[in-house]
PDB file of C-alpha atoms in Angstrom:
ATOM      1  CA  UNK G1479       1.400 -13.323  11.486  1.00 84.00           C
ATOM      2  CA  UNK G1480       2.008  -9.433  11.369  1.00 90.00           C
ATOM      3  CA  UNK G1481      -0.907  -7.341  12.330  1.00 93.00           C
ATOM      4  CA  UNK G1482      -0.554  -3.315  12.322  1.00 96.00           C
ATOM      5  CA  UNK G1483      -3.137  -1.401  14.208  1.00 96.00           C
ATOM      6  CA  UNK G1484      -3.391   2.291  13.949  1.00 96.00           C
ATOM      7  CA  UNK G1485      -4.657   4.745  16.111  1.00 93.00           C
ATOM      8  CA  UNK G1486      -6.718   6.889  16.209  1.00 92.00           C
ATOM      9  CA  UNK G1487      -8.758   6.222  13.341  1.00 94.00           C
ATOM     10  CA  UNK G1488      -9.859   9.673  12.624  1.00 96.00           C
ATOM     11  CA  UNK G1489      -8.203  12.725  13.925  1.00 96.00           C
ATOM     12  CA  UNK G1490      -9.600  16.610  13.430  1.00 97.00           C
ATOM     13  CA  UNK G1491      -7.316  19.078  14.258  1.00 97.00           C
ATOM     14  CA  UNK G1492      -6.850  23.126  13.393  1.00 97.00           C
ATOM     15  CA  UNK G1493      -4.263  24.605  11.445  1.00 98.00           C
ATOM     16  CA  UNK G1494      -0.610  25.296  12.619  1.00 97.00           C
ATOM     17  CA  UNK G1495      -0.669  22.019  15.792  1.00 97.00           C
ATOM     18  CA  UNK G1496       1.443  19.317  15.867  1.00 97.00           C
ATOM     19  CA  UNK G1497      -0.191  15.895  15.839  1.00 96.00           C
ATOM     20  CA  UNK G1498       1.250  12.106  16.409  1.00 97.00           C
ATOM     21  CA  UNK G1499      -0.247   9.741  14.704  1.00 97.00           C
ATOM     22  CA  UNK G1500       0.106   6.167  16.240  1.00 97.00           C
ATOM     23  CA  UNK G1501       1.147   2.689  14.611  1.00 97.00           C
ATOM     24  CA  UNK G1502       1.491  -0.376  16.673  1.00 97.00           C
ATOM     25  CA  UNK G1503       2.807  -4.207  15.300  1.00 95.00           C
ATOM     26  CA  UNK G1504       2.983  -7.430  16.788  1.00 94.00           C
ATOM     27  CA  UNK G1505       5.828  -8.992  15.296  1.00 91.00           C
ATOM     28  CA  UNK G1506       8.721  -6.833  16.594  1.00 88.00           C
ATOM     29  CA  UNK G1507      11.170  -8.755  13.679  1.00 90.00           C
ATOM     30  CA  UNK G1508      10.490  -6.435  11.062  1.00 91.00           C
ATOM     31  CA  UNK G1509      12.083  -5.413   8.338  1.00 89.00           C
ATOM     32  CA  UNK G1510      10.842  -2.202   7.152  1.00 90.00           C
ATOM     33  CA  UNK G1511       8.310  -0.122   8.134  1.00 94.00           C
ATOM     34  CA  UNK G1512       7.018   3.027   5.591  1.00 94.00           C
ATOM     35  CA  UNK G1513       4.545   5.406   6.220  1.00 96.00           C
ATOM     36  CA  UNK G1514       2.086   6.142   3.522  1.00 95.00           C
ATOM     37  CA  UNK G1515      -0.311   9.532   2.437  1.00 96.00           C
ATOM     38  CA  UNK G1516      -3.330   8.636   0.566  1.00 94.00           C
ATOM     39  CA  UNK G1517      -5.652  11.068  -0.466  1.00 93.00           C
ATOM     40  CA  UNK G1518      -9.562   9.926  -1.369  1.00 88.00           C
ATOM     41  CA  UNK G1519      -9.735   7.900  -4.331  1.00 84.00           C
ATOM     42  CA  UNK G1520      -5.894   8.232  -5.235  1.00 88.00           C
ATOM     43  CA  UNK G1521      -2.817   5.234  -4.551  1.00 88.00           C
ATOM     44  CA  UNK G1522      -0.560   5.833  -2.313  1.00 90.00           C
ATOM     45  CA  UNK G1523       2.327   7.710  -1.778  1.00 90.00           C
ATOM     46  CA  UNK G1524       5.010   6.960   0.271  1.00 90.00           C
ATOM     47  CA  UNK G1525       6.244   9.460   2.779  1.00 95.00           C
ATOM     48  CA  UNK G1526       9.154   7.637   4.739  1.00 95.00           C
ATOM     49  CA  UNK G1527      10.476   4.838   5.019  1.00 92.00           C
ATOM     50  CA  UNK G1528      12.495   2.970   8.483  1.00 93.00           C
ATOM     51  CA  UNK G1529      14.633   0.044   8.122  1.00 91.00           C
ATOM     52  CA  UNK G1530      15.167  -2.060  11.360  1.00 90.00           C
ATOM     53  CA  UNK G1531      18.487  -0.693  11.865  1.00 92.00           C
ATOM     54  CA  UNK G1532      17.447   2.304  12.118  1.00 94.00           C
ATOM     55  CA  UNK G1533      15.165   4.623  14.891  1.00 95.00           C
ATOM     56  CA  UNK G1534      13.749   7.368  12.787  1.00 96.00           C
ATOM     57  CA  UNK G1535      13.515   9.290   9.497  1.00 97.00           C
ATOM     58  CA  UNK G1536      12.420  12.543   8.807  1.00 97.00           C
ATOM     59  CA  UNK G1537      11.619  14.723   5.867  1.00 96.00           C
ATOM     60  CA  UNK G1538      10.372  18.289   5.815  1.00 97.00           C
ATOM     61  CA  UNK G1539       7.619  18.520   8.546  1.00 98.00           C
ATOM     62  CA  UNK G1540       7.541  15.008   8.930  1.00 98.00           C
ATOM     63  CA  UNK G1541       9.239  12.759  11.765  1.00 98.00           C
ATOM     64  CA  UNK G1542       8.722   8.837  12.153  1.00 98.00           C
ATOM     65  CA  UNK G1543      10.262   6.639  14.771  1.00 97.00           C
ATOM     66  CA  UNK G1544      10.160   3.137  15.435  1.00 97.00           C
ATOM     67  CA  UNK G1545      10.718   1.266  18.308  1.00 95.00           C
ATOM     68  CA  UNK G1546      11.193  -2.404  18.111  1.00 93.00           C
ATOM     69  CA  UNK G1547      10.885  -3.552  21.387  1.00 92.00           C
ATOM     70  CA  UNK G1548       8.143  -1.504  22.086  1.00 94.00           C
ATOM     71  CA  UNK G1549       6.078  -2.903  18.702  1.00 95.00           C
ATOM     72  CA  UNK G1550       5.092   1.361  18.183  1.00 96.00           C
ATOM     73  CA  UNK G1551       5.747   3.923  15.450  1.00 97.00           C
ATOM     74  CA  UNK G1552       5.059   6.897  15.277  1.00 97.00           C
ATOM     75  CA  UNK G1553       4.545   9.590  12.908  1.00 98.00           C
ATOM     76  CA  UNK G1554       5.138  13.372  13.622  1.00 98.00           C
ATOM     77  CA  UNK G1555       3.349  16.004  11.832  1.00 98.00           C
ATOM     78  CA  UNK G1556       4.457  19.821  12.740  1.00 98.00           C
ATOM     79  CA  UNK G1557       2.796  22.533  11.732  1.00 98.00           C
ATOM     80  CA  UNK G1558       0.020  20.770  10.550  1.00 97.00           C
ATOM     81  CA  UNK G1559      -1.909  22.610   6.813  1.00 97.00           C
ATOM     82  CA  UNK G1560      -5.180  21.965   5.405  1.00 97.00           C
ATOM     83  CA  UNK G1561      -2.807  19.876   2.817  1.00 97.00           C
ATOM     84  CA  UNK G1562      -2.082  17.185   5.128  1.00 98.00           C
ATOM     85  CA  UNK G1563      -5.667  15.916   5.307  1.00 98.00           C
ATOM     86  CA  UNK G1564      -5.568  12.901   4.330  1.00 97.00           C
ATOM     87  CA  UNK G1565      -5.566   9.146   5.271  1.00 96.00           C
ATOM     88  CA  UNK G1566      -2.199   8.420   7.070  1.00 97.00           C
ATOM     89  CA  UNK G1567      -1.076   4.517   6.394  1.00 97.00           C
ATOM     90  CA  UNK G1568       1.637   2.751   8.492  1.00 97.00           C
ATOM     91  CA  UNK G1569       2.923  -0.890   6.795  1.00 96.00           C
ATOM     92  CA  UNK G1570       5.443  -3.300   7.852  1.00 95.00           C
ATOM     93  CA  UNK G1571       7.020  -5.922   6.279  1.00 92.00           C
ATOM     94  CA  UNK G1572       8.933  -8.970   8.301  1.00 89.00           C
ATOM     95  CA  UNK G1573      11.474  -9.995   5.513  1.00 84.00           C
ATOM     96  CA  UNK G1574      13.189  -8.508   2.295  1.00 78.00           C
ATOM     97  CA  UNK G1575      11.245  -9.076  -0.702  1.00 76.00           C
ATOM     98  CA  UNK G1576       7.935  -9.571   1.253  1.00 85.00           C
ATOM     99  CA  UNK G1577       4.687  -7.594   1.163  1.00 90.00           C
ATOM    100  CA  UNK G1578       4.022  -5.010   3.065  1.00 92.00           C
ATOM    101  CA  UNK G1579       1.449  -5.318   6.279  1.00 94.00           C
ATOM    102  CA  UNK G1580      -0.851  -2.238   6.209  1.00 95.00           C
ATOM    103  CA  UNK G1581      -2.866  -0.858   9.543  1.00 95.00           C
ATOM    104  CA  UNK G1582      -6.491   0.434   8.598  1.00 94.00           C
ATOM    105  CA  UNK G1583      -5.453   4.178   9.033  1.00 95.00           C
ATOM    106  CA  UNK G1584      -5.635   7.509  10.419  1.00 97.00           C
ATOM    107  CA  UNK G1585      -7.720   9.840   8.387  1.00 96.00           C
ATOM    108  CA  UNK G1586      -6.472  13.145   9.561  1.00 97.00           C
ATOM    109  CA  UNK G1587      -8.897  16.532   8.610  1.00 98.00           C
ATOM    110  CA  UNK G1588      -7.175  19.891   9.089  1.00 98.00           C
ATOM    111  CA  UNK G1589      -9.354  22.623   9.310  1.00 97.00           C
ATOM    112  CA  UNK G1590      -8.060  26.140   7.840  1.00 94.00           C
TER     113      UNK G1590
ATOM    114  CA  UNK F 823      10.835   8.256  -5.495  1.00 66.00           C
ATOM    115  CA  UNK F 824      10.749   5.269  -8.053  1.00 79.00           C
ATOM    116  CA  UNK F 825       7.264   5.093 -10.525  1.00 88.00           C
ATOM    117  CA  UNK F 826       5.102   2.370 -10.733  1.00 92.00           C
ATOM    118  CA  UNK F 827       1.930   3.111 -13.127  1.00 93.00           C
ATOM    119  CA  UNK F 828      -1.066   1.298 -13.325  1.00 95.00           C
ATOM    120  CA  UNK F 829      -3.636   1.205 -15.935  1.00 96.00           C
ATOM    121  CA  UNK F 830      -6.408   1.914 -16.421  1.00 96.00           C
ATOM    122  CA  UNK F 831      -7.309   4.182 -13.870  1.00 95.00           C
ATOM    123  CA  UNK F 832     -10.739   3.183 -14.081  1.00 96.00           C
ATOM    124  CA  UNK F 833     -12.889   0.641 -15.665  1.00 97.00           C
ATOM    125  CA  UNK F 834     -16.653   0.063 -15.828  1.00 97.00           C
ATOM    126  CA  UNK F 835     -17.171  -3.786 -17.301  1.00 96.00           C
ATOM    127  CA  UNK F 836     -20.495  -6.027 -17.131  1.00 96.00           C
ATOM    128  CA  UNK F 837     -20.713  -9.335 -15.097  1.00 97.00           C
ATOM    129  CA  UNK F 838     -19.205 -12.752 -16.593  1.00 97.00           C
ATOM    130  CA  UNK F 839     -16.495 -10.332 -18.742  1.00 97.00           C
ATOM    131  CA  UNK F 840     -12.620 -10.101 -17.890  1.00 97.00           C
ATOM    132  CA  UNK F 841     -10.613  -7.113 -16.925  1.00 97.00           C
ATOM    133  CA  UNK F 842      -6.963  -6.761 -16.912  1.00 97.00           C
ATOM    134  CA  UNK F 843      -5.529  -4.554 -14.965  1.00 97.00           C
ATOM    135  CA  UNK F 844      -1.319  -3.462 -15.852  1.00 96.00           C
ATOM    136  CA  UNK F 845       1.420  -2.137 -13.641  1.00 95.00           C
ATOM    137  CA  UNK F 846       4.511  -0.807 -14.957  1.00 94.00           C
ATOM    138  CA  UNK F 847       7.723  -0.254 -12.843  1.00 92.00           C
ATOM    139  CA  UNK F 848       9.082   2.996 -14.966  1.00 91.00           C
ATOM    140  CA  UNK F 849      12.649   3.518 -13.948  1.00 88.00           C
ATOM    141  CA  UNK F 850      13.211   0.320 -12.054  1.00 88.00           C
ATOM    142  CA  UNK F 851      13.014  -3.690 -12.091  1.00 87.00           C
ATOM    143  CA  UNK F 852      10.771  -5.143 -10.153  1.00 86.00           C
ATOM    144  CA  UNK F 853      11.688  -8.517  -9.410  1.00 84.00           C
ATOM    145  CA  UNK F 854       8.079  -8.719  -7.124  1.00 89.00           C
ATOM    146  CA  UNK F 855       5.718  -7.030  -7.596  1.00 93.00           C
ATOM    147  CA  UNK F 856       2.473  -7.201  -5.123  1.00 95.00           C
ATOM    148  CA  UNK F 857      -1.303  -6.791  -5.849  1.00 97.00           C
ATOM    149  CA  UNK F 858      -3.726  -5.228  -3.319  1.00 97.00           C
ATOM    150  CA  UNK F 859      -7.055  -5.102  -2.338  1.00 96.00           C
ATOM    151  CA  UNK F 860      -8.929  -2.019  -1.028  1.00 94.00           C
ATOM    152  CA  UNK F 861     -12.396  -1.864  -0.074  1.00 87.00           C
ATOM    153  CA  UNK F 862     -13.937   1.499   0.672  1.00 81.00           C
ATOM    154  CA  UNK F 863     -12.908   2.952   3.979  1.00 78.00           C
ATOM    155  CA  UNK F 864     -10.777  -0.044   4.539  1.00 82.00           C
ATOM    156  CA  UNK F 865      -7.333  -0.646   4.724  1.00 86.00           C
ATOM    157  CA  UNK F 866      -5.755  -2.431   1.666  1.00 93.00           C
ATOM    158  CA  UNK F 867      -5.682  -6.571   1.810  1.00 95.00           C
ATOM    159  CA  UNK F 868      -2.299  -8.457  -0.241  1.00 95.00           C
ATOM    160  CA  UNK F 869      -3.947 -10.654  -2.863  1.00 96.00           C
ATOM    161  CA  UNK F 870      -0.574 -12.348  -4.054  1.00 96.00           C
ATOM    162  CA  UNK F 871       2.782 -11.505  -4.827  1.00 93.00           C
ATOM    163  CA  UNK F 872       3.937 -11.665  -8.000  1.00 90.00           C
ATOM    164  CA  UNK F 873       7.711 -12.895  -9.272  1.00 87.00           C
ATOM    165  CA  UNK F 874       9.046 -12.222 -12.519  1.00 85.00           C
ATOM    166  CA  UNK F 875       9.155 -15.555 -14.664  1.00 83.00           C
ATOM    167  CA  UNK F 876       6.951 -17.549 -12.002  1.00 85.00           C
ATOM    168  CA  UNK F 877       3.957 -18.574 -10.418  1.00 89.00           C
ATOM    169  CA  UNK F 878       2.034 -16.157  -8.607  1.00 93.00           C
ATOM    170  CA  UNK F 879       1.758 -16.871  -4.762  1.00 94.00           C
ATOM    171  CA  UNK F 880      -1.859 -15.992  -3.553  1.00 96.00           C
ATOM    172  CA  UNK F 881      -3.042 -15.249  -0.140  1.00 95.00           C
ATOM    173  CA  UNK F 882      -5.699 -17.584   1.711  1.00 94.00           C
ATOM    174  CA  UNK F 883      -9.121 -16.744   0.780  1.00 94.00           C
ATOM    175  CA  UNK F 884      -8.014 -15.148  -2.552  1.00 96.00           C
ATOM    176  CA  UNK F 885      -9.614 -17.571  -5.621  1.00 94.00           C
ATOM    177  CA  UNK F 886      -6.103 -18.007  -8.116  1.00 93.00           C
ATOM    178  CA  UNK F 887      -8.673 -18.726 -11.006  1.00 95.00           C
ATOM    179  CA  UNK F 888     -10.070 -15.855 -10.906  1.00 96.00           C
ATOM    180  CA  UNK F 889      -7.542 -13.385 -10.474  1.00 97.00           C
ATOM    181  CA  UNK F 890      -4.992 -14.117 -12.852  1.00 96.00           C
ATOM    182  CA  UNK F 891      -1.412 -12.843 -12.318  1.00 95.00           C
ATOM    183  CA  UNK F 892       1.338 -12.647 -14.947  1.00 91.00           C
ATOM    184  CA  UNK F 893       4.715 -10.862 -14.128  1.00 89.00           C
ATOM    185  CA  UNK F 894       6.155 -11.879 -17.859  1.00 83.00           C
ATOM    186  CA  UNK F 895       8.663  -8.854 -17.387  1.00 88.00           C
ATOM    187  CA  UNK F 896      11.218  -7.164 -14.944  1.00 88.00           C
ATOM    188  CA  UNK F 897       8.688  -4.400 -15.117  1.00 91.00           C
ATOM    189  CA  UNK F 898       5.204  -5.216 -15.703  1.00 93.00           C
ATOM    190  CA  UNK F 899       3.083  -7.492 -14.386  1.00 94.00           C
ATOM    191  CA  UNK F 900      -1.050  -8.068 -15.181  1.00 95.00           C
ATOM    192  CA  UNK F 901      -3.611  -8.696 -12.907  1.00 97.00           C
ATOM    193  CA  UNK F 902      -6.534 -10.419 -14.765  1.00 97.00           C
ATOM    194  CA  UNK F 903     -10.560  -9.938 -12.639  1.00 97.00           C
ATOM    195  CA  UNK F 904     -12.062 -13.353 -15.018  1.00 97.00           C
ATOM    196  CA  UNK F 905     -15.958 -13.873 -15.095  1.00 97.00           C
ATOM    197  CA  UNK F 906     -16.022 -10.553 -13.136  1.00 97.00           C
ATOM    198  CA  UNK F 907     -18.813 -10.268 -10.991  1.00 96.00           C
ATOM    199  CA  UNK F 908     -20.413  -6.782  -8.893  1.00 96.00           C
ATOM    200  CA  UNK F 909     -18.734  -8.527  -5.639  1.00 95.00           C
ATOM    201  CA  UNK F 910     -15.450  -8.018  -7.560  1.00 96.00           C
ATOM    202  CA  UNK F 911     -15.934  -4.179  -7.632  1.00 96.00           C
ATOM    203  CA  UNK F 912     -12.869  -2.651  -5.593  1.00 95.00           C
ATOM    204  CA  UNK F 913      -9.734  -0.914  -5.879  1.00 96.00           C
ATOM    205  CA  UNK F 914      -6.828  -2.912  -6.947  1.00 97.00           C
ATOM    206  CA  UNK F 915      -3.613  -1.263  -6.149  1.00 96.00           C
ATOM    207  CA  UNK F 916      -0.458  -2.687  -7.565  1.00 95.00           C
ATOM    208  CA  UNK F 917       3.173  -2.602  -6.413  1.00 94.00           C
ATOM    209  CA  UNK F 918       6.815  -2.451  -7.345  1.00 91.00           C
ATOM    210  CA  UNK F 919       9.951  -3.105  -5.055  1.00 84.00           C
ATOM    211  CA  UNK F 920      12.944  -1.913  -5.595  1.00 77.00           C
ATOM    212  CA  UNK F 921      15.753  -4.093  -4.114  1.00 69.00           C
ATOM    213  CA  UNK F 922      18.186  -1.252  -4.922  1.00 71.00           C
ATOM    214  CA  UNK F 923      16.200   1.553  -2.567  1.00 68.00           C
ATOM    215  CA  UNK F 924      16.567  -0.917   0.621  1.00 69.00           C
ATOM    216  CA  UNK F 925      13.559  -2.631  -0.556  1.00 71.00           C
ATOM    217  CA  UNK F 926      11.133   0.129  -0.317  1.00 78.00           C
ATOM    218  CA  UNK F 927       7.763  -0.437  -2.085  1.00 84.00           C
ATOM    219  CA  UNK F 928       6.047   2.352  -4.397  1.00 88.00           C
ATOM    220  CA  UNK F 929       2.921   2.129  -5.590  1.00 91.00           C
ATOM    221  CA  UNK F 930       0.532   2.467  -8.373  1.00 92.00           C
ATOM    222  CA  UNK F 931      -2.195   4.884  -8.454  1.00 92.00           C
ATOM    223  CA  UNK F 932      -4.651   2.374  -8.648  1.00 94.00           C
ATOM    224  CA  UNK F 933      -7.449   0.950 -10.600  1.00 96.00           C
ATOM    225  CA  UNK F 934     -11.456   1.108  -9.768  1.00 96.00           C
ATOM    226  CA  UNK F 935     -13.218  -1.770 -11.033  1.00 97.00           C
ATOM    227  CA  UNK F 936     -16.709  -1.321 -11.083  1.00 96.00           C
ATOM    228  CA  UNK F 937     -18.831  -4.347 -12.754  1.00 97.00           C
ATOM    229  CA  UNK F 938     -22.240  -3.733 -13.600  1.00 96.00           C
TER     230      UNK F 938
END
């Protein structure tokens, strides 16, 4: 069965650094893997998204990469604003039309 | 991104009543649709997956008589909390995917349940 772990759990950082924020899985036969914002009390909302095929996405200040063999994601934040804090999620799922497999988080505060 | 909305935001209901939850795929058909579990501080737990014109499949540990899952529709589908009880206060998040966006999953914003 799929497990995600995410690491670290909590991350401070100051304005303007670049920060990696760390996603691991077990079962290296996945399918998709998305990377998820969620702000305190709110859903989610999904930031990017990796198909197996593929090795990384990016959009605007964000970069995510997967590697399969390795089990790890990661996800890239440059630049990092007070707007980015927030819980970071990483999910996987093994097969089309399956659920997604979500890691506990990274809650990521960036002070101004 | 594709639009799934879920309502109500919020609810407040006392013990031994029922609360349905809904979650609308806007501008897409969601085939399956998945409900979610999120405790506070935690990370969110699948309750069962949800296919249009079919039985709801329910994780292990998750009681199917209690929460009630319809998907009558390409684009809705109901998530009923039945003889709700203060254990069942959470956040239930719902779902959509669409099969046409490589399968990617959007979400709802959510629904606190808080019984009294």
């Amino acid at each position: 069965k799929q497990e995600v772990t995410q690491i670290p759990a909590a991350l401070s950082v100051p304005e303007g650094e670049n920060l990696v924020l760390n996603c691991s899985f077990t079962d290296s036969a996945i399918y998709n893997l998305q990377w998820f914002r969620q702000d305190p009390g709110k859903g989610l909302t999904s930031l990017l998204l990796i198909q197996s095929s593929q090795r990384e996405q990016t959009s605007g200040r964000l970069n995510a990469s997967l590697d399969k063999s390795s089990g790890r994601s990661t996800l890239y934040i440059a630049a990092s604003q007070p707007g980015d804090s927030a819980t970071y999620l990483c999910a996987a799922s093994n097969q089309a039309g399956t659920a997604l497999i979500f890691g506990k988080g990274t809650t990521l505060s960036v002070s101004s | 991104g594709a639009v799934v909305s879920q309502h109500p935001s919020r609810v407040i209901c006392k013990s031994g009543t029922s609360v349905k939850i809904e979650c609308r795929s806007l501008d897409f058909q969601a085939t399956t649709m998945f409900w979610y579990r999120q405790f506070p501080k935690k990370s969110l737990m699948l309750m069962a997956t949800s296919n249009e014109g079919s039985k709801a499949t329910y994780e292990q540990g998750v009681e199917k008589d209690k929460f009630l899952i319809n998907h009558a529709s390409l684009t809705l589908s109901t998530l009923t909390v039945t003889s709700a009880h203060p254990e069942d206060s959470s956040f239930y998040i719902c779902s959509g995917q669409d099969r046409g966006r490589s399968g990617e999953l959007f979400f709802g914003e959510g629904s606190r349940l808080t019984v009294l």
